[in-house]
CSV table of C-alpha atoms and ligand atoms in Angstrom, one decimal:
chain,number,residue,atom,x,y,z
A,224,MET,CA,71.0,122.4,177.8
A,225,CYS,CA,72.8,125.5,178.9
A,226,ASP,CA,71.3,129.0,178.3
A,227,VAL,CA,74.1,130.3,176.0
A,228,VAL,CA,76.7,128.6,174.0
A,229,VAL,CA,79.7,130.8,173.2
A,230,ILE,CA,81.9,129.7,170.3
A,231,GLY,CA,85.6,130.5,170.9
A,232,ALA,CA,87.6,130.9,174.1
A,233,GLY,CA,89.7,134.0,173.2
A,234,ILE,CA,89.5,137.1,175.3
A,235,ILE,CA,86.2,138.2,173.7
A,236,GLY,CA,84.5,134.8,174.3
A,237,MET,CA,85.8,134.7,177.9
A,238,LEU,CA,84.8,138.3,178.7
A,239,SER,CA,81.4,137.8,177.2
A,240,ALA,CA,80.9,134.5,179.1
A,241,ARG,CA,81.8,136.3,182.3
A,242,GLU,CA,79.3,139.1,181.7
A,243,LEU,CA,76.6,136.6,180.8
A,244,HIS,CA,77.3,134.6,183.9
A,245,ASN,CA,77.1,137.7,186.0
A,246,ALA,CA,73.7,138.5,184.3
A,247,GLY,CA,72.4,135.1,185.5
A,248,TYR,CA,72.9,132.8,182.5
A,249,SER,CA,74.4,129.4,182.5
A,250,VAL,CA,77.2,129.5,179.9
A,251,THR,CA,79.3,126.9,178.0
A,252,ILE,CA,82.2,127.9,175.8
A,253,LEU,CA,83.3,125.6,173.0
A,254,GLU,CA,86.9,126.0,171.9
A,255,GLN,CA,88.4,124.3,168.9
A,256,GLY,CA,91.9,124.3,170.4
A,257,GLU,CA,93.2,125.4,173.8
A,258,THR,CA,91.8,128.4,175.7
A,259,ALA,CA,93.2,131.8,174.5
A,260,ARG,CA,96.2,130.5,172.5
A,261,GLU,CA,95.4,132.5,169.4
A,262,SER,CA,95.2,136.3,168.9
A,263,SER,CA,94.4,137.0,172.5
A,264,TRP,CA,97.7,135.4,173.6
A,265,ALA,CA,99.8,136.8,170.8
A,266,GLY,CA,98.9,140.5,171.1
A,267,GLY,CA,100.7,143.4,172.6
A,268,GLY,CA,98.1,144.5,175.3
A,269,ILE,CA,98.4,148.2,174.7
A,270,LEU,CA,95.2,149.6,176.2
A,271,SER,CA,94.7,152.2,173.5
A,272,PRO,CA,94.3,152.3,169.7
A,273,ILE,CA,97.6,153.4,168.2
A,274,TYR,CA,97.0,157.0,166.8
A,275,PRO,CA,93.5,156.9,168.3
A,276,TRP,CA,92.6,160.2,166.5
A,277,ARG,CA,92.7,158.3,163.2
A,278,TYR,CA,89.9,155.9,164.3
A,279,PRO,CA,86.1,156.3,164.2
A,280,GLU,CA,84.1,157.1,167.3
A,281,PRO,CA,82.6,153.6,167.7
A,282,ILE,CA,86.1,152.2,168.3
A,283,ASN,CA,87.2,155.0,170.6
A,284,ARG,CA,83.9,154.8,172.6
A,285,LEU,CA,84.5,151.1,173.4
A,286,ALA,CA,88.2,151.8,174.2
A,287,ALA,CA,87.4,154.7,176.5
A,288,TRP,CA,84.8,152.6,178.5
A,289,SER,CA,87.2,149.7,178.9
A,290,GLN,CA,90.1,151.9,179.8
A,291,LYS,CA,88.2,153.1,182.9
A,292,ALA,CA,87.2,149.6,183.9
A,293,TYR,CA,90.6,147.9,183.4
A,294,PRO,CA,92.4,148.8,186.7
A,295,GLY,CA,89.5,147.5,188.8
A,296,PHE,CA,89.0,144.5,186.6
A,297,CYS,CA,92.6,143.4,186.8
A,298,GLU,CA,92.7,144.0,190.5
A,299,GLN,CA,89.6,141.8,191.0
A,300,LEU,CA,91.1,139.1,188.8
A,301,HIS,CA,94.3,139.2,190.8
A,302,GLU,CA,92.5,138.9,194.1
A,303,GLN,CA,90.3,136.0,192.8
A,304,THR,CA,93.0,134.0,191.1
A,305,GLY,CA,96.5,135.1,192.4
A,306,VAL,CA,97.5,135.9,188.8
A,307,ASP,CA,98.7,139.4,188.1
A,308,SER,CA,97.7,140.7,184.6
A,309,GLN,CA,100.4,143.3,184.9
A,310,TRP,CA,98.2,146.4,184.3
A,311,ILE,CA,100.8,149.1,184.1
A,312,ARG,CA,100.3,152.8,183.3
A,313,SER,CA,103.4,153.1,181.1
A,314,GLY,CA,102.3,156.1,179.0
A,315,PHE,CA,102.3,156.1,175.2
A,316,LEU,CA,105.2,158.1,173.7
A,317,MET,CA,104.5,159.0,170.1
A,318,LEU,CA,107.4,160.0,168.0
A,319,ASP,CA,105.7,160.9,164.7
A,320,VAL,CA,106.6,164.5,164.3
A,321,ASP,CA,103.9,165.5,161.8
A,322,GLU,CA,101.0,164.4,164.0
A,323,HIS,CA,101.9,166.2,167.2
A,324,GLU,CA,99.3,169.0,166.9
A,325,ARG,CA,96.6,166.7,165.8
A,326,ALA,CA,97.3,164.3,168.7
A,327,ARG,CA,97.4,167.1,171.3
A,328,ASP,CA,94.1,168.7,170.0
A,329,TRP,CA,92.3,165.3,170.0
A,330,CYS,CA,93.4,164.5,173.6
A,331,GLN,CA,92.6,168.0,174.8
A,332,ASP,CA,89.1,167.8,173.3
A,333,ARG,CA,88.5,164.6,175.3
A,334,LYS,CA,90.3,165.8,178.5
A,335,ILE,CA,92.8,163.0,178.1
A,336,PRO,CA,96.2,163.9,179.7
A,337,VAL,CA,98.8,164.7,177.1
A,338,ALA,CA,102.3,166.2,177.3
A,339,ASN,CA,104.7,167.6,174.7
A,340,TRP,CA,108.3,166.8,175.4
A,341,PHE,CA,111.3,168.2,173.6
A,342,GLY,CA,115.1,167.8,173.4
A,343,GLU,CA,116.7,167.3,176.8
A,344,SER,CA,113.4,166.9,178.7
A,345,LEU,CA,112.5,164.1,176.3
A,346,GLN,CA,115.9,162.4,176.7
A,347,ALA,CA,115.7,162.7,180.5
A,348,ARG,CA,112.3,160.9,180.5
A,349,GLU,CA,113.4,158.2,178.0
A,350,PRO,CA,117.3,158.1,178.2
A,351,GLU,CA,117.7,155.2,175.7
A,352,LEU,CA,115.6,156.8,173.0
A,353,SER,CA,117.7,157.6,169.9
A,354,SER,CA,118.8,161.3,169.8
A,355,MET,CA,117.3,161.5,166.2
A,356,PHE,CA,113.9,162.1,168.0
A,357,GLY,CA,113.9,165.7,169.2
A,358,ARG,CA,110.2,165.9,170.1
A,359,ALA,CA,107.4,163.6,171.2
A,360,VAL,CA,103.8,163.6,172.4
A,361,CYS,CA,103.0,161.5,175.4
A,362,MET,CA,99.5,160.2,176.3
A,363,THR,CA,100.6,159.7,179.9
A,364,ASP,CA,97.6,157.7,181.2
A,365,VAL,CA,97.8,154.9,178.6
A,366,ALA,CA,98.3,151.5,180.2
A,367,GLN,CA,99.2,148.0,179.1
A,368,VAL,CA,98.4,144.5,180.2
A,369,ARG,CA,100.5,141.3,179.6
A,370,ASN,CA,98.2,139.2,177.5
A,371,PRO,CA,99.3,135.7,178.5
A,372,HIS,CA,98.9,136.7,182.2
A,373,LEU,CA,95.5,138.4,181.6
A,374,VAL,CA,94.0,135.4,179.7
A,375,LYS,CA,95.4,133.0,182.3
A,376,ALA,CA,93.7,134.9,185.1
A,377,LEU,CA,90.5,135.2,183.2
A,378,HIS,CA,90.5,131.5,182.3
A,379,LYS,CA,91.0,130.6,186.0
A,380,SER,CA,88.3,132.9,187.2
A,381,LEU,CA,85.8,131.5,184.7
A,382,LEU,CA,86.4,128.0,185.8
A,383,ASP,CA,86.2,129.0,189.5
A,384,SER,CA,82.8,130.6,188.9
A,385,GLY,CA,81.4,127.5,187.2
A,386,ILE,CA,81.5,128.5,183.6
A,387,LYS,CA,82.2,125.4,181.4
A,388,ILE,CA,84.9,125.5,178.8
A,389,ARG,CA,85.1,122.5,176.4
A,390,GLU,CA,88.5,122.6,174.7
A,391,HIS,CA,89.3,120.6,171.5
A,392,CYS,CA,85.7,120.9,170.6
A,393,PRO,CA,85.5,122.6,167.1
A,394,VAL,CA,82.1,123.8,166.0
A,395,ARG,CA,81.4,122.8,162.4
A,396,HIS,CA,78.2,124.7,161.9
A,397,LEU,CA,75.1,126.1,163.6
A,398,LYS,CA,71.8,124.3,163.7
A,399,ILE,CA,69.1,126.6,162.6
A,400,GLN,CA,65.4,125.6,162.2
A,401,GLN,CA,62.7,127.9,160.9
A,402,ALA,CA,65.0,130.9,161.5
A,403,CYS,CA,65.7,130.0,165.1
A,404,VAL,CA,68.9,128.7,166.5
A,405,THR,CA,68.5,125.2,168.1
A,406,GLY,CA,72.1,124.2,168.7
A,407,VAL,CA,75.6,123.8,167.3
A,408,GLU,CA,77.1,120.8,165.6
A,409,THR,CA,80.5,120.0,166.9
A,410,GLU,CA,83.1,117.4,166.2
A,411,GLN,CA,82.0,115.8,169.4
A,412,GLY,CA,78.3,115.8,168.6
A,413,LEU,CA,75.3,118.2,168.8
A,414,VAL,CA,75.0,120.7,171.6
A,415,THR,CA,71.5,122.0,172.0
A,416,THR,CA,70.7,125.6,173.0
A,417,ASP,CA,68.5,128.4,171.8
A,418,LYS,CA,71.2,131.1,172.1
A,419,VAL,CA,74.6,131.1,170.4
A,420,LEU,CA,77.2,133.8,170.7
A,421,VAL,CA,79.9,133.7,168.0
A,422,THR,CA,83.3,134.9,169.3
A,423,ALA,CA,85.5,132.9,167.0
A,424,GLY,CA,87.9,135.7,166.2
A,425,ALA,CA,89.6,135.4,162.8
A,426,TRP,CA,87.6,132.2,162.1
A,427,SER,CA,84.2,133.9,162.6
A,428,GLY,CA,83.6,134.6,158.9
A,429,GLU,CA,84.7,131.1,157.8
A,430,LEU,CA,82.5,129.4,160.5
A,431,LEU,CA,79.3,131.3,159.5
A,432,GLN,CA,79.9,130.5,155.8
A,433,HIS,CA,78.9,126.9,156.6
A,434,ASN,CA,75.4,128.3,157.2
A,435,ASN,CA,75.5,130.5,154.1
A,436,LEU,CA,75.9,133.6,156.2
A,437,VAL,CA,78.3,136.2,155.0
A,438,LEU,CA,80.4,138.1,157.6
A,439,PRO,CA,83.5,139.9,156.4
A,440,VAL,CA,85.8,138.9,159.2
A,441,LYS,CA,89.1,137.5,158.0
A,442,PRO,CA,92.6,136.8,159.5
A,443,VAL,CA,95.2,139.5,159.5
A,444,ARG,CA,98.6,138.2,160.6
A,445,GLY,CA,100.7,140.2,163.0
A,446,GLN,CA,104.3,139.2,163.9
A,447,MET,CA,106.0,140.1,167.1
A,448,LEU,CA,109.6,140.0,168.5
A,449,LEU,CA,110.5,139.7,172.1
A,450,PHE,CA,113.8,141.2,173.3
A,451,LYS,CA,115.3,139.9,176.5
A,452,ALA,CA,116.3,143.3,177.9
A,453,ARG,CA,117.0,144.4,181.5
A,454,PRO,CA,114.3,145.9,183.6
A,455,GLY,CA,114.1,149.7,183.4
A,456,LEU,CA,115.7,150.0,179.9
A,457,LEU,CA,112.5,151.7,178.6
A,458,LYS,CA,109.9,153.5,180.7
A,459,HIS,CA,107.2,154.2,178.1
A,460,ILE,CA,105.5,152.4,175.3
A,461,LEU,CA,107.1,153.9,172.2
A,462,LEU,CA,105.4,154.4,168.8
A,463,TRP,CA,107.0,155.4,165.6
A,464,GLU,CA,105.7,154.9,162.0
A,465,GLY,CA,103.1,152.4,163.2
A,466,ARG,CA,105.6,150.2,165.0
A,467,TYR,CA,105.7,150.0,168.8
A,468,LEU,CA,108.0,148.9,171.6
A,469,ILE,CA,106.3,147.7,174.8
A,470,PRO,CA,108.4,147.4,178.0
A,471,ARG,CA,107.2,144.6,180.3
A,472,ALA,CA,107.7,144.6,184.1
A,473,ASP,CA,110.4,142.0,184.0
A,474,GLY,CA,112.5,144.0,181.4
A,475,ARG,CA,111.5,142.1,178.3
A,476,ILE,CA,110.5,144.4,175.4
A,477,LEU,CA,107.9,143.5,172.8
A,478,MET,CA,108.3,144.9,169.3
A,479,GLY,CA,105.3,144.9,167.0
A,480,SER,CA,104.0,144.5,164.6
A,481,THR,CA,103.3,143.5,161.0
A,482,VAL,CA,99.8,143.7,159.3
A,483,GLU,CA,99.6,141.0,156.7
A,484,ASP,CA,96.8,139.6,154.6
A,485,VAL,CA,98.1,136.0,154.2
A,486,GLY,CA,95.1,133.8,155.2
A,487,PHE,CA,95.2,131.4,158.1
A,488,SER,CA,99.1,131.2,158.2
A,489,HIS,CA,100.8,131.5,161.6
A,490,ALA,CA,104.2,131.3,160.0
A,491,VAL,CA,106.9,133.8,160.9
A,492,THR,CA,109.3,135.3,158.3
A,493,GLU,CA,112.9,136.4,158.2
A,494,GLN,CA,111.8,139.5,156.4
A,495,ALA,CA,109.5,140.6,159.2
A,496,ALA,CA,112.1,139.8,161.8
A,497,HIS,CA,114.6,142.0,159.9
A,498,LEU,CA,112.1,144.9,159.5
A,499,LEU,CA,110.9,144.9,163.1
A,500,CYS,CA,114.5,144.6,164.4
A,501,GLU,CA,115.6,147.5,162.2
A,502,LYS,CA,112.8,149.7,163.5
A,503,ALA,CA,113.4,148.7,167.1
A,504,VAL,CA,117.1,149.6,166.9
A,505,THR,CA,116.3,152.9,165.2
A,506,MET,CA,114.1,153.9,168.1
A,507,VAL,CA,116.4,152.4,170.8
A,508,PRO,CA,120.0,151.8,169.6
A,509,ALA,CA,120.8,149.7,172.8
A,510,LEU,CA,118.5,147.0,171.5
A,511,GLU,CA,121.1,146.1,168.8
A,512,SER,CA,123.1,144.1,171.3
A,513,ILE,CA,120.2,142.5,173.1
A,514,GLU,CA,119.1,139.0,172.4
A,515,ILE,CA,115.8,138.3,170.6
A,516,GLU,CA,114.2,135.6,172.7
A,517,ARG,CA,111.2,134.8,170.7
A,518,HIS,CA,109.4,135.6,167.4
A,519,TRP,CA,105.7,134.7,166.9
A,520,ALA,CA,102.6,135.5,164.9
A,521,GLY,CA,98.9,135.9,165.7
A,522,LEU,CA,95.8,136.2,163.6
A,523,ARG,CA,93.8,139.3,164.2
A,524,PRO,CA,90.0,139.1,163.5
A,525,GLY,CA,90.0,141.7,160.7
A,526,SER,CA,86.8,143.6,159.9
A,527,PRO,CA,86.5,146.2,157.1
A,528,THR,CA,86.7,149.3,159.4
A,529,GLY,CA,88.0,147.7,162.6
A,530,VAL,CA,84.6,148.3,164.2
A,531,PRO,CA,83.4,145.0,165.7
A,532,TYR,CA,80.1,143.3,165.1
A,533,ILE,CA,78.2,143.2,168.4
A,534,GLY,CA,74.6,142.1,168.9
A,535,PRO,CA,71.8,140.0,167.4
A,536,VAL,CA,71.9,138.8,163.8
A,537,GLN,CA,68.8,140.0,162.1
A,538,GLY,CA,66.3,137.3,161.0
A,539,ILE,CA,67.8,134.5,163.0
A,540,GLU,CA,66.4,134.2,166.5
A,541,GLY,CA,69.0,133.4,169.1
A,542,LEU,CA,72.2,134.1,167.0
A,543,TYR,CA,74.5,136.8,168.4
A,544,LEU,CA,78.0,138.1,167.4
A,545,ASN,CA,80.8,139.7,169.3
A,546,THR,CA,83.7,139.6,166.8
A,547,GLY,CA,85.8,141.5,164.3
A,548,HIS,CA,87.8,143.5,166.9
A,549,PHE,CA,90.8,143.5,164.5
A,550,ARG,CA,93.7,145.4,166.2
A,551,TYR,CA,92.0,146.4,169.4
A,552,GLY,CA,90.2,143.4,171.0
A,553,VAL,CA,92.0,143.7,174.3
A,554,VAL,CA,91.3,147.4,174.8
A,555,MET,CA,87.7,147.2,173.4
A,556,GLY,CA,86.9,143.8,175.0
A,557,LEU,CA,85.5,144.8,178.4
A,558,ALA,CA,83.0,147.2,176.8
A,559,SER,CA,82.0,145.0,173.9
A,560,ALA,CA,81.4,142.1,176.3
A,561,ARG,CA,79.2,144.2,178.5
A,562,LEU,CA,77.3,145.5,175.5
A,563,VAL,CA,76.6,142.0,174.0
A,564,ALA,CA,75.4,140.7,177.4
A,565,GLU,CA,73.0,143.6,177.7
A,566,LEU,CA,71.7,143.0,174.2
A,567,ILE,CA,71.2,139.3,174.9
A,568,SER,CA,69.5,139.9,178.3
A,569,GLY,CA,67.4,142.8,177.0
A,570,THR,CA,68.7,145.3,179.5
A,571,GLU,CA,69.3,149.0,178.6
A,572,PRO,CA,72.6,149.1,176.7
A,573,THR,CA,75.5,151.0,178.3
A,574,MET,CA,76.2,152.7,175.0
A,575,PRO,CA,74.6,153.2,171.6
A,576,ALA,CA,74.4,149.7,170.0
A,577,SER,CA,73.4,150.6,166.5
A,578,ASP,CA,77.0,151.4,165.4
A,579,TYR,CA,77.9,147.7,165.9
A,580,ALA,CA,74.7,146.0,164.7
A,581,PRO,CA,75.6,143.0,162.5
A,582,GLY,CA,72.5,143.2,160.3
A,583,SER,CA,71.2,140.1,158.5
A,584,LEU,CA,74.4,138.6,157.1
A,585,SER,CA,72.4,137.4,154.1
A,586,GLU,CA,74.6,139.6,151.9
A,587,GLN,CA,77.9,141.4,152.3
A,588,VAL,CA,77.9,143.8,155.3
A,589,GLY,CA,80.3,146.6,156.0
B,239,FAD,C1,100.4,140.8,166.9
B,239,FAD,C2,99.2,141.4,167.5
B,239,FAD,C3,99.2,142.5,168.3
B,239,FAD,C4,98.1,143.0,169.0
B,239,FAD,N1,98.1,144.0,169.8
B,239,FAD,C5,97.0,144.5,170.4
B,239,FAD,C6,97.1,145.6,171.4
B,239,FAD,O1,98.2,146.0,171.7
B,239,FAD,N2,96.0,146.0,172.0
B,239,FAD,C7,94.7,145.4,171.7
B,239,FAD,O2,93.7,145.9,172.2
B,239,FAD,N3,94.6,144.4,170.8
B,239,FAD,C8,95.8,143.9,170.2
B,239,FAD,N4,95.7,142.9,169.3
B,239,FAD,C9,94.3,142.5,168.8
B,239,FAD,C10,93.7,141.5,169.8
B,239,FAD,O3,94.7,140.6,170.2
B,239,FAD,C11,92.5,140.8,169.2
B,239,FAD,O4,91.6,141.8,168.7
B,239,FAD,C12,91.8,140.0,170.2
B,239,FAD,O5,92.7,139.1,170.8
B,239,FAD,C13,90.6,139.2,169.5
B,239,FAD,O6,90.1,138.3,170.4
B,239,FAD,P1,89.2,137.1,170.0
B,239,FAD,O7,88.8,136.5,171.3
B,239,FAD,O8,88.1,137.7,169.1
B,239,FAD,O9,90.0,136.2,169.1
B,239,FAD,P2,91.0,135.0,169.4
B,239,FAD,O10,91.9,135.3,170.6
B,239,FAD,O11,91.7,134.6,168.2
B,239,FAD,O12,90.0,133.9,169.9
B,239,FAD,C14,89.1,133.2,169.0
B,239,FAD,C15,89.0,131.8,169.5
B,239,FAD,O13,88.0,131.1,168.8
B,239,FAD,C16,88.4,129.8,168.6
B,239,FAD,N5,87.6,129.3,167.4
B,239,FAD,C17,87.6,129.7,166.1
B,239,FAD,N6,86.8,128.9,165.4
B,239,FAD,C18,86.2,128.0,166.2
B,239,FAD,C19,85.3,127.0,166.0
B,239,FAD,N7,84.8,126.7,164.8
B,239,FAD,N8,84.9,126.2,167.1
B,239,FAD,C20,85.4,126.5,168.3
B,239,FAD,N9,86.3,127.5,168.6
B,239,FAD,C21,86.7,128.2,167.5
B,239,FAD,C22,89.9,129.9,168.3
B,239,FAD,O14,90.6,128.7,168.4
B,239,FAD,C23,90.3,131.0,169.3
B,239,FAD,O15,90.7,130.4,170.5
B,239,FAD,C24,96.8,142.4,168.7
B,239,FAD,C25,96.8,141.2,167.9
B,239,FAD,C26,97.9,140.7,167.3
B,239,FAD,C27,97.9,139.4,166.5
């Protein structure tokens, strides 16, 4: 019997397992498919909420904590595993004219570096940007990671540190006796444990339903396009009308994303490709002649307000959640993993935990 069974090997499950291992627990992760092939692979890796001033404090609190920790974390992973997560401080250039003042004030209140660029100075900083944009606000310290590299490094570091990951091992339901967790029933048999952490991403709500527990986490599809551009075409992450372009170190540019309520479908659509392509070319006309190398979709773990559920489920001893990170699981992940490990081990939480408390799940939360 291991100390903690973690259900789901996405970024949240892996980061949580790492924190629990560092706190002295023996941890096994059960994954229904392959490690980190779902939302955590598919996402953009922008280390900031988009339009952060529109989000509640509990989201920005987790993001801010993680943003500080990310450079050291990626460096450590690189040293341990030889895999570079490509943490790059690209800056976040926001082209939505009507929010300039709000953005600037929000950043200044929090002492977050922010710059206002106009006309020629904007064009000089981002020469391929369409001339229709005469003005932009740049959050100059915002960084990105390359998701597939980050999760590969993380996976390797977990295996090297002795954390067990059982792939192709779907959990059917939890074993709960007299309001205490006693194990999980998987397609490969019963795994006994007195502590279970659910990090099953978009599937978390569906999984808990099998135990008549109600958690409003559901899949929200996001489609992405990858342009095979040359290195240096873009310098910053660009954001306009909710769509973004992310320049990777090798020149490839990611265009995202759609936000679609279509259940558990990973299908990609012509309509989304057309929309994303049109937006991309409006921002950066040079993309019109650049090949689209790939088009994919991921399922975000959508929660009603985007605030994740972190901590013990009231009334069921040994059941914990770290799920529902919706659009920002990468940037919130380091902080939420630290917090859930603190709540499991009973150490003083790094940040106020009550904003994320799952409650009893016996009726609709959120
Ligand atoms: C298109 C797109 C763009 C995004 N961009 C960003 C961004 O720029 N910045 C950012 O911070 N976030 C971004 N996100 C969001 C971020 O990717 C997610 O919030 C995050 O990956 C969620 O991680 P997770 O581990 O909870 O979920 P997942 O990565 O989906 O992992 C959950 C895992 O649980 C497994 N599982 C489910 N049910 C079971 C079961 N019954 N038994 C065993 N295993 C199970 C699944 O197979 C899966 O591997 C984006 C997401 C998408 C889709």
